PDB file of C-alpha atoms and ligand atoms in Angstrom:
ATOM      1  CA  MET A   1      -0.625   9.829  16.903  1.00 48.00           C
ATOM      2  CA  GLY A   2      -0.082   6.247  18.497  1.00 73.00           C
ATOM      3  CA  LYS A   3       0.517   4.557  15.242  1.00 80.00           C
ATOM      4  CA  GLY A   4       1.570   1.440  16.924  1.00 85.00           C
ATOM      5  CA  THR A   5      -1.667   1.168  18.901  1.00 87.00           C
ATOM      6  CA  TYR A   6      -3.533   1.998  15.733  1.00 90.00           C
ATOM      7  CA  SER A   7      -1.998  -0.402  13.346  1.00 92.00           C
ATOM      8  CA  ARG A   8      -1.900  -3.156  15.965  1.00 93.00           C
ATOM      9  CA  ALA A   9      -5.655  -3.066  16.707  1.00 93.00           C
ATOM     10  CA  ILE A  10      -6.490  -2.645  12.923  1.00 92.00           C
ATOM     11  CA  ALA A  11      -4.492  -5.571  12.340  1.00 95.00           C
ATOM     12  CA  LYS A  12      -6.202  -7.623  15.033  1.00 95.00           C
ATOM     13  CA  ALA A  13      -9.460  -6.819  13.857  1.00 93.00           C
ATOM     14  CA  LEU A  14      -8.661  -7.935  10.346  1.00 91.00           C
ATOM     15  CA  GLY A  15      -6.967 -10.801  11.468  1.00 94.00           C
ATOM     16  CA  VAL A  16      -3.774 -10.238   9.715  1.00 95.00           C
ATOM     17  CA  PRO A  17      -0.061  -9.726  10.890  1.00 96.00           C
ATOM     18  CA  HIS A  18       1.004  -6.273  12.156  1.00 96.00           C
ATOM     19  CA  ILE A  19       4.269  -5.826  10.775  1.00 95.00           C
ATOM     20  CA  SER A  20       6.479  -2.673  12.526  1.00 94.00           C
ATOM     21  CA  THR A  21       9.698  -1.979  10.614  1.00 91.00           C
ATOM     22  CA  GLY A  22      10.905  -0.340  13.943  1.00 88.00           C
ATOM     23  CA  ASP A  23      10.180  -3.379  16.040  1.00 91.00           C
ATOM     24  CA  ILE A  24      12.233  -5.539  13.375  1.00 92.00           C
ATOM     25  CA  LEU A  25      15.008  -3.378  13.626  1.00 91.00           C
ATOM     26  CA  ARG A  26      15.235  -2.800  17.192  1.00 90.00           C
ATOM     27  CA  ARG A  27      15.129  -6.785  17.627  1.00 91.00           C
ATOM     28  CA  GLU A  28      17.879  -6.894  15.073  1.00 90.00           C
ATOM     29  CA  VAL A  29      20.089  -4.145  16.943  1.00 91.00           C
ATOM     30  CA  ALA A  30      19.301  -5.952  20.618  1.00 92.00           C
ATOM     31  CA  ALA A  31      20.304  -9.432  18.993  1.00 92.00           C
ATOM     32  CA  GLY A  32      23.734  -7.879  17.617  1.00 93.00           C
ATOM     33  CA  THR A  33      23.088  -9.173  14.117  1.00 92.00           C
ATOM     34  CA  LYS A  34      24.972  -8.026  10.818  1.00 91.00           C
ATOM     35  CA  LEU A  35      21.741  -5.935  10.304  1.00 90.00           C
ATOM     36  CA  GLY A  36      21.303  -4.697  13.710  1.00 92.00           C
ATOM     37  CA  LYS A  37      24.885  -3.445  13.751  1.00 92.00           C
ATOM     38  CA  ALA A  38      24.381  -1.745  10.332  1.00 90.00           C
ATOM     39  CA  VAL A  39      21.267   0.263  11.560  1.00 91.00           C
ATOM     40  CA  LYS A  40      22.182   0.898  15.191  1.00 91.00           C
ATOM     41  CA  GLY A  41      23.828   4.219  14.487  1.00 89.00           C
ATOM     42  CA  TYR A  42      20.867   5.683  12.401  1.00 89.00           C
ATOM     43  CA  MET A  43      18.464   4.641  15.028  1.00 83.00           C
ATOM     44  CA  GLU A  44      20.165   6.091  17.991  1.00 83.00           C
ATOM     45  CA  ARG A  45      20.582   9.457  16.191  1.00 83.00           C
ATOM     46  CA  GLY A  46      16.552   9.213  15.144  1.00 74.00           C
ATOM     47  CA  LEU A  47      17.631   9.147  11.561  1.00 79.00           C
ATOM     48  CA  LEU A  48      15.969   7.273   8.762  1.00 77.00           C
ATOM     49  CA  VAL A  49      17.725   4.060   7.944  1.00 88.00           C
ATOM     50  CA  PRO A  50      18.469   3.963   4.333  1.00 93.00           C
ATOM     51  CA  ASP A  51      15.906   2.631   1.712  1.00 93.00           C
ATOM     52  CA  SER A  52      17.836  -0.171   0.515  1.00 93.00           C
ATOM     53  CA  ILE A  53      18.242  -1.761   3.803  1.00 93.00           C
ATOM     54  CA  ILE A  54      14.545  -1.264   5.122  1.00 93.00           C
ATOM     55  CA  ASN A  55      13.146  -2.641   1.487  1.00 94.00           C
ATOM     56  CA  LEU A  56      15.097  -5.729   2.047  1.00 91.00           C
ATOM     57  CA  VAL A  57      13.708  -6.195   5.566  1.00 92.00           C
ATOM     58  CA  VAL A  58      10.123  -5.731   4.365  1.00 94.00           C
ATOM     59  CA  GLU A  59      10.341  -7.926   1.264  1.00 94.00           C
ATOM     60  CA  LYS A  60      11.695 -10.721   3.461  1.00 91.00           C
ATOM     61  CA  ARG A  61       9.108 -10.209   6.129  1.00 93.00           C
ATOM     62  CA  LEU A  62       5.969  -9.812   3.571  1.00 95.00           C
ATOM     63  CA  SER A  63       7.428 -12.960   1.570  1.00 94.00           C
ATOM     64  CA  GLN A  64       6.686 -15.135   4.771  1.00 94.00           C
ATOM     65  CA  PRO A  65       3.377 -17.218   4.472  1.00 96.00           C
ATOM     66  CA  ASP A  66       1.329 -15.553   7.100  1.00 95.00           C
ATOM     67  CA  CYS A  67       1.439 -12.340   4.887  1.00 94.00           C
ATOM     68  CA  ALA A  68      -0.396 -14.173   1.989  1.00 92.00           C
ATOM     69  CA  ARG A  69      -3.664 -12.935   3.070  1.00 90.00           C
ATOM     70  CA  GLY A  70      -2.754  -9.444   4.007  1.00 93.00           C
ATOM     71  CA  PHE A  71      -0.969  -7.327   6.482  1.00 95.00           C
ATOM     72  CA  VAL A  72      -0.880  -4.049   8.397  1.00 96.00           C
ATOM     73  CA  LEU A  73       2.612  -2.246   7.837  1.00 96.00           C
ATOM     74  CA  ASP A  74       3.456   0.170  10.606  1.00 93.00           C
ATOM     75  CA  GLY A  75       6.129   2.674  10.009  1.00 88.00           C
ATOM     76  CA  TYR A  76       6.819   1.836   6.310  1.00 92.00           C
ATOM     77  CA  PRO A  77       6.935   3.232   3.601  1.00 93.00           C
ATOM     78  CA  ARG A  78       8.353   6.562   4.576  1.00 87.00           C
ATOM     79  CA  THR A  79      10.053   7.718   1.600  1.00 90.00           C
ATOM     80  CA  LEU A  80       8.885   7.769  -2.036  1.00 93.00           C
ATOM     81  CA  SER A  81      11.316   5.196  -3.230  1.00 94.00           C
ATOM     82  CA  GLN A  82      10.160   2.879  -0.343  1.00 95.00           C
ATOM     83  CA  ALA A  83       6.629   3.554  -1.467  1.00 96.00           C
ATOM     84  CA  ARG A  84       7.411   2.677  -5.231  1.00 97.00           C
ATOM     85  CA  PHE A  85       9.286  -0.372  -4.116  1.00 97.00           C
ATOM     86  CA  LEU A  86       6.177  -1.745  -1.927  1.00 97.00           C
ATOM     87  CA  GLU A  87       3.820  -0.874  -4.720  1.00 96.00           C
ATOM     88  CA  SER A  88       5.852  -2.844  -7.388  1.00 96.00           C
ATOM     89  CA  ARG A  89       6.368  -5.874  -4.900  1.00 95.00           C
ATOM     90  CA  PHE A  90       3.114  -5.982  -2.713  1.00 94.00           C
ATOM     91  CA  PRO A  91       0.590  -3.399  -4.032  1.00 93.00           C
ATOM     92  CA  VAL A  92      -1.609  -2.217  -1.065  1.00 92.00           C
ATOM     93  CA  ASP A  93      -5.316  -1.473  -0.972  1.00 90.00           C
ATOM     94  CA  VAL A  94      -4.875   1.740   1.265  1.00 93.00           C
ATOM     95  CA  ALA A  95      -2.280   3.933   2.854  1.00 94.00           C
ATOM     96  CA  VAL A  96      -3.559   5.453   6.256  1.00 93.00           C
ATOM     97  CA  LEU A  97      -1.978   8.790   7.014  1.00 92.00           C
ATOM     98  CA  LEU A  98      -2.397   9.316  10.888  1.00 90.00           C
ATOM     99  CA  GLU A  99      -2.202  13.048  11.527  1.00 88.00           C
ATOM    100  CA  ALA A 100      -1.710  14.777  14.963  1.00 86.00           C
ATOM    101  CA  PRO A 101       0.313  18.083  16.034  1.00 88.00           C
ATOM    102  CA  ASP A 102       4.132  17.791  16.827  1.00 88.00           C
ATOM    103  CA  ASP A 103       3.414  18.501  20.433  1.00 90.00           C
ATOM    104  CA  VAL A 104       0.921  15.787  20.687  1.00 87.00           C
ATOM    105  CA  ILE A 105       3.251  13.294  19.309  1.00 85.00           C
ATOM    106  CA  VAL A 106       6.404  14.426  21.287  1.00 91.00           C
ATOM    107  CA  GLU A 107       4.219  14.056  24.599  1.00 88.00           C
ATOM    108  CA  ARG A 108       2.835  10.705  23.667  1.00 84.00           C
ATOM    109  CA  VAL A 109       6.327   9.234  22.321  1.00 87.00           C
ATOM    110  CA  SER A 110       8.615  10.741  24.888  1.00 90.00           C
ATOM    111  CA  GLY A 111       6.522   9.472  27.822  1.00 93.00           C
ATOM    112  CA  ARG A 112       6.949   5.935  26.806  1.00 93.00           C
ATOM    113  CA  LEU A 113       8.966   3.771  29.205  1.00 95.00           C
ATOM    114  CA  VAL A 114      10.020  -0.033  28.639  1.00 95.00           C
ATOM    115  CA  CYS A 115      11.356  -2.624  30.817  1.00 95.00           C
ATOM    116  CA  PRO A 116      14.906  -3.650  29.624  1.00 94.00           C
ATOM    117  CA  ARG A 117      14.300  -7.005  31.341  1.00 95.00           C
ATOM    118  CA  CYS A 118      10.811  -8.336  30.452  1.00 95.00           C
ATOM    119  CA  GLY A 119       9.881  -5.947  27.390  1.00 91.00           C
ATOM    120  CA  ALA A 120       6.666  -4.684  29.226  1.00 94.00           C
ATOM    121  CA  THR A 121       6.094  -1.190  27.913  1.00 93.00           C
ATOM    122  CA  TYR A 122       4.289   1.912  29.984  1.00 95.00           C
ATOM    123  CA  HIS A 123       3.409   5.368  29.652  1.00 94.00           C
ATOM    124  CA  VAL A 124       4.017   8.009  32.270  1.00 93.00           C
ATOM    125  CA  LYS A 125       0.511   9.613  31.559  1.00 90.00           C
ATOM    126  CA  TRP A 126      -1.523   7.056  30.043  1.00 88.00           C
ATOM    127  CA  LYS A 127      -0.315   3.632  31.473  1.00 93.00           C
ATOM    128  CA  PRO A 128       1.873   4.410  34.376  1.00 96.00           C
ATOM    129  CA  PRO A 129       3.467   1.447  36.244  1.00 97.00           C
ATOM    130  CA  LYS A 130       2.085   1.122  40.125  1.00 97.00           C
ATOM    131  CA  VAL A 131       5.418   2.260  41.437  1.00 97.00           C
ATOM    132  CA  PRO A 132       7.205   5.111  39.279  1.00 96.00           C
ATOM    133  CA  GLY A 133      10.032   3.794  37.297  1.00 96.00           C
ATOM    134  CA  ILE A 134       9.673   0.238  38.243  1.00 97.00           C
ATOM    135  CA  CYS A 135       8.182  -2.770  35.959  1.00 97.00           C
ATOM    136  CA  ASP A 136       4.961  -4.234  37.403  1.00 97.00           C
ATOM    137  CA  VAL A 137       5.798  -7.601  36.054  1.00 96.00           C
ATOM    138  CA  CYS A 138       9.279  -7.918  37.111  1.00 97.00           C
ATOM    139  CA  GLY A 139      10.461  -5.174  39.267  1.00 96.00           C
ATOM    140  CA  ALA A 140      13.368  -3.858  37.018  1.00 97.00           C
ATOM    141  CA  LYS A 141      14.045  -0.172  36.538  1.00 97.00           C
ATOM    142  CA  LEU A 142      12.370   1.171  33.539  1.00 97.00           C
ATOM    143  CA  VAL A 143      13.959   2.981  30.811  1.00 96.00           C
ATOM    144  CA  ARG A 144      13.083   5.387  28.032  1.00 93.00           C
ATOM    145  CA  ARG A 145      14.459   4.202  24.616  1.00 90.00           C
ATOM    146  CA  ARG A 146      17.012   6.593  23.299  1.00 88.00           C
ATOM    147  CA  ASP A 147      15.048   7.173  20.187  1.00 84.00           C
ATOM    148  CA  ASP A 148      11.941   8.522  22.337  1.00 90.00           C
ATOM    149  CA  ASP A 149      14.025  11.274  23.967  1.00 92.00           C
ATOM    150  CA  PRO A 150      12.123  14.411  22.981  1.00 93.00           C
ATOM    151  CA  GLU A 151      14.738  16.162  20.933  1.00 92.00           C
ATOM    152  CA  VAL A 152      15.138  12.752  19.177  1.00 91.00           C
ATOM    153  CA  VAL A 153      11.498  12.678  18.448  1.00 91.00           C
ATOM    154  CA  ARG A 154      11.386  16.356  17.150  1.00 93.00           C
ATOM    155  CA  GLU A 155      14.247  15.726  14.616  1.00 91.00           C
ATOM    156  CA  ARG A 156      12.668  12.836  13.625  1.00 85.00           C
ATOM    157  CA  LEU A 157       9.271  14.463  13.112  1.00 88.00           C
ATOM    158  CA  ARG A 158      11.122  17.180  11.043  1.00 89.00           C
ATOM    159  CA  LEU A 159      12.767  14.637   8.679  1.00 83.00           C
ATOM    160  CA  TYR A 160       9.506  12.637   8.950  1.00 80.00           C
ATOM    161  CA  ARG A 161       7.382  15.504   7.519  1.00 87.00           C
ATOM    162  CA  GLU A 162       9.960  16.530   4.979  1.00 86.00           C
ATOM    163  CA  THR A 163      10.224  12.798   3.416  1.00 83.00           C
ATOM    164  CA  ILE A 164       6.496  11.828   3.891  1.00 89.00           C
ATOM    165  CA  ARG A 165       4.973  14.607   1.434  1.00 92.00           C
ATOM    166  CA  PRO A 166       5.951  12.887  -1.853  1.00 95.00           C
ATOM    167  CA  VAL A 167       4.797   9.644  -0.186  1.00 95.00           C
ATOM    168  CA  VAL A 168       1.411  11.190   0.594  1.00 95.00           C
ATOM    169  CA  ASP A 169       0.884  12.676  -2.843  1.00 96.00           C
ATOM    170  CA  TYR A 170       2.038   9.337  -4.365  1.00 96.00           C
ATOM    171  CA  TYR A 171      -0.754   7.327  -2.751  1.00 95.00           C
ATOM    172  CA  ARG A 172      -3.164  10.297  -3.111  1.00 93.00           C
ATOM    173  CA  GLY A 173      -2.503  10.007  -7.060  1.00 94.00           C
ATOM    174  CA  LEU A 174      -3.063   6.312  -6.957  1.00 93.00           C
ATOM    175  CA  GLY A 175      -6.351   6.877  -5.003  1.00 91.00           C
ATOM    176  CA  LYS A 176      -5.260   4.916  -2.075  1.00 93.00           C
ATOM    177  CA  LEU A 177      -4.841   7.612   0.782  1.00 93.00           C
ATOM    178  CA  LEU A 178      -6.907   7.628   3.638  1.00 93.00           C
ATOM    179  CA  GLU A 179      -6.150  10.665   5.799  1.00 92.00           C
ATOM    180  CA  PHE A 180      -7.315  10.209   9.604  1.00 93.00           C
ATOM    181  CA  ASP A 181      -7.176  12.540  12.566  1.00 90.00           C
ATOM    182  CA  ALA A 182      -5.363  10.541  15.424  1.00 86.00           C
ATOM    183  CA  SER A 183      -5.259  13.288  17.870  1.00 85.00           C
ATOM    184  CA  ILE A 184      -8.283  11.941  19.390  1.00 82.00           C
ATOM    185  CA  ASP A 185      -8.113   9.218  22.072  1.00 80.00           C
ATOM    186  CA  SER A 186      -7.463   5.888  20.469  1.00 80.00           C
ATOM    187  CA  ARG A 187     -10.203   4.148  22.196  1.00 85.00           C
ATOM    188  CA  GLU A 188     -12.646   6.522  20.256  1.00 89.00           C
ATOM    189  CA  GLY A 189     -10.092   6.688  17.171  1.00 91.00           C
ATOM    190  CA  ILE A 190      -9.788   3.018  16.583  1.00 92.00           C
ATOM    191  CA  PRO A 191     -13.430   2.152  16.033  1.00 93.00           C
ATOM    192  CA  LEU A 192     -13.926   5.228  13.700  1.00 94.00           C
ATOM    193  CA  LEU A 193     -10.756   4.313  11.360  1.00 93.00           C
ATOM    194  CA  LEU A 194     -11.859   0.835  11.192  1.00 92.00           C
ATOM    195  CA  GLU A 195     -15.348   2.146   9.828  1.00 92.00           C
ATOM    196  CA  LYS A 196     -13.765   4.397   7.484  1.00 92.00           C
ATOM    197  CA  LEU A 197     -11.520   1.467   6.239  1.00 90.00           C
ATOM    198  CA  LYS A 198     -14.165  -0.763   5.770  1.00 88.00           C
ATOM    199  CA  ALA A 199     -15.882   1.903   3.567  1.00 88.00           C
ATOM    200  CA  PHE A 200     -12.561   2.413   1.588  1.00 86.00           C
ATOM    201  CA  ARG A 201     -11.722  -1.343   0.846  1.00 76.00           C
ATOM    202  CA  ALA A 202     -12.706  -2.722  -2.326  1.00 56.00           C
ATOM    203  CA  ALA A 203     -13.618  -6.395  -3.226  1.00 39.00           C
ATOM    204  CA  ARG A 204      -9.903  -7.193  -4.186  1.00 43.00           C
ATOM    205  CA  PRO A 205      -7.380  -9.292  -1.884  1.00 45.00           C
ATOM    206  CA  TYR A 206      -6.967  -7.118   1.342  1.00 45.00           C
ATOM    207  CA  ALA A 207      -3.280  -5.910   1.700  1.00 45.00           C
ATOM    208  CA  GLN A 208      -3.158  -2.940   3.813  1.00 48.00           C
ATOM    209  CA  ALA A 209      -0.503  -0.665   4.669  1.00 49.00           C
ATOM    210  CA  VAL A 210      -0.814   1.615   7.671  1.00 49.00           C
ATOM    211  CA  HIS A 211       1.889   4.257   8.440  1.00 46.00           C
ATOM    212  CA  VAL A 212       2.441   7.415   9.969  1.00 39.00           C
TER     213      VAL A 212
HETATM  214 ZN1  LIG B 301       9.776  -5.987  33.251  1.00 72.93          ZN
END
């Protein structure tokens, strides 16, 4: 999967902001804002945050000037009602469905480690720190985010597959769905996906939604 890796690379290549609803919500939780307090319980249990909250967050972010020329959304829309909301306010050119087997996803996600002090990210297999469990940058002890625990990831995947089907069908019906096998290494996958996106994009303003 590696949707963060894919969507960041695509945003960079297109010169538009990469917008991860997960990142926005985690920042709010860390900052202890009213929004953060409202979503904390859902996120810790690996559950989907209610559409009404997510839609507001996305609308606020996409209304900012840097999104006027386009954007890449990561992790949104995840439900049919989110997709309909997005399409009514900020219609996208293409929705990318990155696909990979559950085991591949669990291995990737549960291997992630983050530094609680400086925010540096690692992966036990693909980007290990020089000293196991210790941040290269600042020397703090690395942690796995609660929502990256294997059982939390599996539950999130189960919910995800259940809710994503109508979203996939919706974008397919609009002729905006691009399905992509993301189980290959992202170094090969990213140029390939960029090529496919290029072929997909029409001459209209280039809003892009990328989600998994
Ligand atoms: Zn650090």
